[in-house]
Coordinates of C-alpha atoms in Angstrom, one line a residue:
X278 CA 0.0 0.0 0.0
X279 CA 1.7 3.7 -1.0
X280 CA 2.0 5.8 2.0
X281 CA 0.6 9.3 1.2
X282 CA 2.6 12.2 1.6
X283 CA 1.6 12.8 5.2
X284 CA 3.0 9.3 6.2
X285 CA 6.7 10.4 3.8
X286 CA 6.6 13.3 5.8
X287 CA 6.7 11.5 8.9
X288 CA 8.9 8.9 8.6
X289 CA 11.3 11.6 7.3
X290 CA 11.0 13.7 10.0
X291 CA 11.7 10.9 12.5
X292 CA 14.7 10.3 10.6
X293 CA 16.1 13.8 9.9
X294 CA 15.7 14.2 13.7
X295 CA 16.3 11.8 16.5
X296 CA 14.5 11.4 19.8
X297 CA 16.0 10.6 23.0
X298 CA 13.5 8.2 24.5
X299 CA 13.7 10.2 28.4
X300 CA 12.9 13.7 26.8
X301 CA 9.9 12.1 24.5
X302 CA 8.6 10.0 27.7
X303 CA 8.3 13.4 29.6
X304 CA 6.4 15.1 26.3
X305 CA 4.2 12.1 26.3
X306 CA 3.4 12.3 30.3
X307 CA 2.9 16.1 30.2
X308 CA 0.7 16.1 27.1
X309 CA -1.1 13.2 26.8
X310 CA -1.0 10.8 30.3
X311 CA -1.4 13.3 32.8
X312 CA -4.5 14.7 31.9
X313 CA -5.9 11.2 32.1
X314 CA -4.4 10.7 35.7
X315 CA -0.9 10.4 34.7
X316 CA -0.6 7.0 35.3
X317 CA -0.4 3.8 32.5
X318 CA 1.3 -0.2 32.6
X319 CA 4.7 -0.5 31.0
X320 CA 3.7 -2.5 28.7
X321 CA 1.1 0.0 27.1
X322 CA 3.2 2.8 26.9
X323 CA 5.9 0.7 24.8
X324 CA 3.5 -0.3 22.8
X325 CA 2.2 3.4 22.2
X326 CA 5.6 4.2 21.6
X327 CA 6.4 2.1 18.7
X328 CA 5.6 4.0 15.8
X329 CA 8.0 6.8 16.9
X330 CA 10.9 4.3 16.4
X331 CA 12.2 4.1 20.4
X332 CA 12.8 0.4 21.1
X333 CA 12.0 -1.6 23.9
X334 CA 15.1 -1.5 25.6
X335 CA 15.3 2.2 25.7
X336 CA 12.0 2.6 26.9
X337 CA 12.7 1.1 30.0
X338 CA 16.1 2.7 30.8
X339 CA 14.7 5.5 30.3
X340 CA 12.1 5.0 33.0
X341 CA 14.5 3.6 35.1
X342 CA 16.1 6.9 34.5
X343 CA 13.6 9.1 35.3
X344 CA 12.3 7.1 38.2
X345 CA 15.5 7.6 39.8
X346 CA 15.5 11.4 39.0
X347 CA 11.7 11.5 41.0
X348 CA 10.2 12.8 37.8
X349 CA 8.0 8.6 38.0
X350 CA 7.6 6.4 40.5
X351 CA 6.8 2.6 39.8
X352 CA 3.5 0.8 41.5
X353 CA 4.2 -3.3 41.0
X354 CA 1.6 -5.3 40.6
X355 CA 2.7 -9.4 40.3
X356 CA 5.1 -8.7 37.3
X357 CA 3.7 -5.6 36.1
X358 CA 4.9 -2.4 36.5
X359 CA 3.1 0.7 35.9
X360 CA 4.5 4.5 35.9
X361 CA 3.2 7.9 36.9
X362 CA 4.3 11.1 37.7
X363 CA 5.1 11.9 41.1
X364 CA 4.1 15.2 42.5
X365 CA 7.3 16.9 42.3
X366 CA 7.3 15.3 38.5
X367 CA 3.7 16.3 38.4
X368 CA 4.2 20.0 39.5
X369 CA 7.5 20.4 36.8
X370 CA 5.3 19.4 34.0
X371 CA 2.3 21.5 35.3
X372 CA 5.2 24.2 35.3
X373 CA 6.6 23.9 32.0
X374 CA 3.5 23.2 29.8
X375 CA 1.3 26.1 31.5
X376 CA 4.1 28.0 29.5
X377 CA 3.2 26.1 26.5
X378 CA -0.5 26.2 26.5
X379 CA -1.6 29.0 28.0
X380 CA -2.2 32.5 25.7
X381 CA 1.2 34.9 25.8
X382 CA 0.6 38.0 28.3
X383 CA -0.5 41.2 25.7
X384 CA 0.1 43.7 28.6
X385 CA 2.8 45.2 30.4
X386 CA 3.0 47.6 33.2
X387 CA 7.1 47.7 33.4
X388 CA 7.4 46.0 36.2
X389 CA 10.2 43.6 36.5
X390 CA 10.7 40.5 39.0
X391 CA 14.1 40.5 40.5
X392 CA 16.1 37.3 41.9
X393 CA 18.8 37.8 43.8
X394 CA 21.6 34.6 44.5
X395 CA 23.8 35.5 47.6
X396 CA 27.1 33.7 47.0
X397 CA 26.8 32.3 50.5
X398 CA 23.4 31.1 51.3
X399 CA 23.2 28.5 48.8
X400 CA 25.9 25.3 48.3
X401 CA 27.2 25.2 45.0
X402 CA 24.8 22.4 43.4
X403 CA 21.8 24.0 44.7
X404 CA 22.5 27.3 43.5
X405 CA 23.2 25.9 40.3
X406 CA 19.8 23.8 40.3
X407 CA 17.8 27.3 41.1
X408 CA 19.9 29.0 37.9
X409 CA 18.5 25.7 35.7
X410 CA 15.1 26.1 37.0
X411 CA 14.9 30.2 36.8
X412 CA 16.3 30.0 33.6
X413 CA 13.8 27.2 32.3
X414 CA 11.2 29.4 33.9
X415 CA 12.1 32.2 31.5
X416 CA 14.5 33.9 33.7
X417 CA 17.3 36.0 32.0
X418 CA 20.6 36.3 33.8
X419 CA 21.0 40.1 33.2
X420 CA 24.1 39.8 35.4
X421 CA 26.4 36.8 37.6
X422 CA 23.9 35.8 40.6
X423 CA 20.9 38.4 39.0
X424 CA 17.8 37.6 37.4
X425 CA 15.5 39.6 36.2
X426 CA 11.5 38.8 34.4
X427 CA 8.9 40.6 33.2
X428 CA 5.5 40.2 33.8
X429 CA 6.7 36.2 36.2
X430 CA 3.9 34.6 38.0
X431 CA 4.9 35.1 42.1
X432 CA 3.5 31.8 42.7
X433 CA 5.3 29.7 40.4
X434 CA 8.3 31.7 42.0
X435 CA 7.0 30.5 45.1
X436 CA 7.4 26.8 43.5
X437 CA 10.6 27.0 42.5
X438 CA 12.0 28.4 45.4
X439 CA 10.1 25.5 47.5
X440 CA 11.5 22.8 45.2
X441 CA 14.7 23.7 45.2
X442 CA 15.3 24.2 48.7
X443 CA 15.9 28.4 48.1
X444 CA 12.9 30.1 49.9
X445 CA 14.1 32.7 52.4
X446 CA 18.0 31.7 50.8
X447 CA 17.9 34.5 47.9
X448 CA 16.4 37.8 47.5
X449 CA 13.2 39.2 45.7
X450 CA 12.7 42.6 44.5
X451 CA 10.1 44.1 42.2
X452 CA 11.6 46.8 39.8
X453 CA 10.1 49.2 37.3
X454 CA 11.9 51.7 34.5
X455 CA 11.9 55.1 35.1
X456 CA 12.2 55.8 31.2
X457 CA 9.2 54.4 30.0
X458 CA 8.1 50.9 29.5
X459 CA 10.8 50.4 26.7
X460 CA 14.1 52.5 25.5
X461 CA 16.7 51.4 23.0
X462 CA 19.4 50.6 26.0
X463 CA 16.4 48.1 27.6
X464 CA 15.5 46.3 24.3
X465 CA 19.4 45.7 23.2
X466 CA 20.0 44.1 26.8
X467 CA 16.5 41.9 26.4
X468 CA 17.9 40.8 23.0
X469 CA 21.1 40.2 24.0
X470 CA 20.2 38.7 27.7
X471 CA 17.9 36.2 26.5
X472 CA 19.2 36.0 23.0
X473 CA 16.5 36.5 20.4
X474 CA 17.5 36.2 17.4
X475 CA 18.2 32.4 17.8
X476 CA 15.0 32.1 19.9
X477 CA 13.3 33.7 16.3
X478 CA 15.5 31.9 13.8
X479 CA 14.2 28.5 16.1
X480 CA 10.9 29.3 15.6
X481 CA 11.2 30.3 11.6
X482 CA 12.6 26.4 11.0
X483 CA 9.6 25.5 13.0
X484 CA 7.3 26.8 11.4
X485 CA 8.9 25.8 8.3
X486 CA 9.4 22.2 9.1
X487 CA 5.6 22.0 9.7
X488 CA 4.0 23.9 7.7
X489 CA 3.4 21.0 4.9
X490 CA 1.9 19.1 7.7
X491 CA -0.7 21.7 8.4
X492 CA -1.8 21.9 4.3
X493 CA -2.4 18.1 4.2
X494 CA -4.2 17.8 7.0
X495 CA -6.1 20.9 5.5
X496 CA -6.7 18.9 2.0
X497 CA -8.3 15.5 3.4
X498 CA -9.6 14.3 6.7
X499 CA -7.2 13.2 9.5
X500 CA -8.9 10.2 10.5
X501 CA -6.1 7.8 10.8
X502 CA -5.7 7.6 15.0
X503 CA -2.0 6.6 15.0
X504 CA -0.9 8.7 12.5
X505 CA -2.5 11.6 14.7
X506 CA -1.1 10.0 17.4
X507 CA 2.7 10.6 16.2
X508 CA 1.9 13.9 14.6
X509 CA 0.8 15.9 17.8
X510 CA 3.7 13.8 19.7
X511 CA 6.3 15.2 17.6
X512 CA 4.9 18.6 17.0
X513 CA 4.5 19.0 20.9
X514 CA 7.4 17.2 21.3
X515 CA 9.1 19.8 18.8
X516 CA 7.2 23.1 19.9
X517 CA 8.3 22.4 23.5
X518 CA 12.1 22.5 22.7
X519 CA 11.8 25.7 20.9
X520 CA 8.6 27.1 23.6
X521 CA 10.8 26.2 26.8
X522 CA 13.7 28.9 25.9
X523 CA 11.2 31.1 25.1
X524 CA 11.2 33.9 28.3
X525 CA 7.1 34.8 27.3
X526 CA 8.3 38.2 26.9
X527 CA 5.7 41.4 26.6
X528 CA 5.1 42.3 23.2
X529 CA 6.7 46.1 23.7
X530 CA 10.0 43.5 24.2
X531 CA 9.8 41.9 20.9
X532 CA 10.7 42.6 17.4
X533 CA 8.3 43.6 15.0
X534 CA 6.1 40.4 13.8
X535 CA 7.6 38.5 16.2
X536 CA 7.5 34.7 14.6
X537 CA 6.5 32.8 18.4
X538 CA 3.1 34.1 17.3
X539 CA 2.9 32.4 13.9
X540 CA 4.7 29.0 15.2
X541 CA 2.4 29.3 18.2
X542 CA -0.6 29.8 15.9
X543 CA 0.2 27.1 13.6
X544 CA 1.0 24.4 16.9
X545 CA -2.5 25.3 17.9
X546 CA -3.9 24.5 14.5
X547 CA -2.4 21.6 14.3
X548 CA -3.3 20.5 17.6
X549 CA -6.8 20.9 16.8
X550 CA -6.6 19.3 13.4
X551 CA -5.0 15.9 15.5
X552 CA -7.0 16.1 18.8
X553 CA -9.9 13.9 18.4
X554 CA -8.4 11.1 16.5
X555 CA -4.9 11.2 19.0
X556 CA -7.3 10.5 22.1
X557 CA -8.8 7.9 20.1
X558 CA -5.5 6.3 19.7
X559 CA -4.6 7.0 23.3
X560 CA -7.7 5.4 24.7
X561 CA -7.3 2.2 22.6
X562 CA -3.5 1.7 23.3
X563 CA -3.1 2.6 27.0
X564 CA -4.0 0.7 29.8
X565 CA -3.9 1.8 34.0
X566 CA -4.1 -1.3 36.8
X567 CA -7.6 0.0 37.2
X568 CA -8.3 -1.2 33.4
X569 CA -9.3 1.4 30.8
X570 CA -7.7 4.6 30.3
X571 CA -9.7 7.6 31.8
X572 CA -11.2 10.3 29.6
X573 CA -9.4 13.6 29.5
X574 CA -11.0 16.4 31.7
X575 CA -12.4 19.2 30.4
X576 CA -8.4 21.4 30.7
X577 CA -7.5 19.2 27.9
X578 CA -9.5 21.5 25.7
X579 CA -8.8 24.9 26.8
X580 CA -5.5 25.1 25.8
X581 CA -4.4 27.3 23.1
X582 CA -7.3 29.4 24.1
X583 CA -9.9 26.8 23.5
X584 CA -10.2 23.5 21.0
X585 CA -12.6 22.1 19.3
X586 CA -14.7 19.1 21.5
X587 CA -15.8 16.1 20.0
X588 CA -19.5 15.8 20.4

């Protein structure tokens, strides 16, 4: 049987760009497991994994792996094993795909978020674990031991500070400019503190490398479940790596036509366009010691703003 061009695109994809089985496991729990209780046998989620070309064997290091960095934990039932997310695994992904989901902020009062890092207060491995967590939470290091945000959320601040052991170890300040919201001195050090022009040129070969995806899904009905299956995988899977390095900066920050907004716009096309048959496929291939896969909650379809619900 000829594959179409959809299924070419695929299969070339997957080979013009490798996964690492422990990074596409995490995609997998924070975008489709979790909001269907995050939990799933072994077994199933090998089998899921298949068509994305991750063996057997590195399925289960990786767990092993992940397990041991608290992101899993195991529950063994006679010879079966079956994975979810632990709360502290739980509350990262909550963390990271909030950023991913959720609509950009439009407004901007000039108010800046300030994290301070004593040299003393912290040992060397947890101050270096804060850096990796401020910086993943779109923090940019405007100086050594400084970091600075626009527009952060105090509570998942708060979170970070709890999980890595820093709260009451660092200081907080709130800043604002005195020369207007924006000035040529402000936007060169946002460029150049949280570099860009890479960010932008990442999300150009983005939007590039799916935008064939997006016209034949557009020119026939995407009704094949597994094919769905492994296009929203790898396009989450994809968007994340670009999204996560993205700071979510005001618009006022930006360049002009900023391209975040057309790779987000397309991702959440996309999304759509794969939705109904993906669950399908998840639903049919995953199984929980309880039996059945849950349905997805309702939060499943308000990201990007809102998707369309099967009826």
């Amino acid at each position: 049987m000829r594959k179409s061009k959809l299924d070419q695109w695929i299969a070339q994809l997957l080979n013009d760009t490798p996964l690492r089985a422990s990074s596409l496991i995490i995609t997998l729990y924070g975008d489709g497991i979790e909001p269907h209780g995050g939990s799933v046998w072994l077994g199933s989620l090998i089998d899921l994994v298949a068509p994305l070309g991750i063996n057997d064997r590195a399925i289960r290091t990786s767990i092993f792996r992940l397990t041991q960095e608290e992101w899993l934990h195991a529950t063994q039932i006679g010879r079966r094993s079956a994975y979810g997310l632990t709360e502290s695994g739980r509350r990262r992904i909550q963390h990271a795909y909030r950023r991913i989901y959720d609509m950009p902020h439009e407004t901007w009062n000039g108010e800046w978020q300030i994290v301070i890092l004593p040299e003393r207060e912290l040992a060397t491995n947890d101050r270096e674990a804060l850096r990796r967590d401020l910086i993943w939470d779109g923090y940019g290091a405007i100086a050594p031991g400084v970091f600075a945000h626009p527009s952060a959320d105090t509570s998942r601040l708060n979170d970070v500070l709890f999980q890595t052991g820093s709260t009451n170890k660092v200081v907080l300040l709130n800043a604002s400019t005195l020369d207007g919201i924006t000035s040529a001195p402000l936007w060169s050090l946002v460029h150049q503190c949280w570099r860009l022009d890479r960010l932008a040129e990442d999300y150009r070969r983005f939007v590039e490398r799916f935008r064939p995806a997006l016209k034949w899904l557009k020119g026939k009905d995407a009704n094949d479940p597994e094919q769905c299956f492994v296009l929203r995988t790898l396009l989450i899977h994809e968007f994340r790596r670009v999204q996560l390095r993205d700071p979510q900066l005001p618009e006022v920050l930006l360049s002009p036509q900023w391209p975040g907004h057309e790779a987000r716009q397309m991702c959440r096309d996309l999304y759509d366009s794969t939705l109904h048959f993906s669950e399908q496929h998840l639903m049919d291939r995953l199984t929980t010691p309880d039996g059945h896969l849950p349905p997805a909650g309702d939060d499943l379809y308000k990201r990007f703003g809102g998707l369309t619900q099967a009826t």
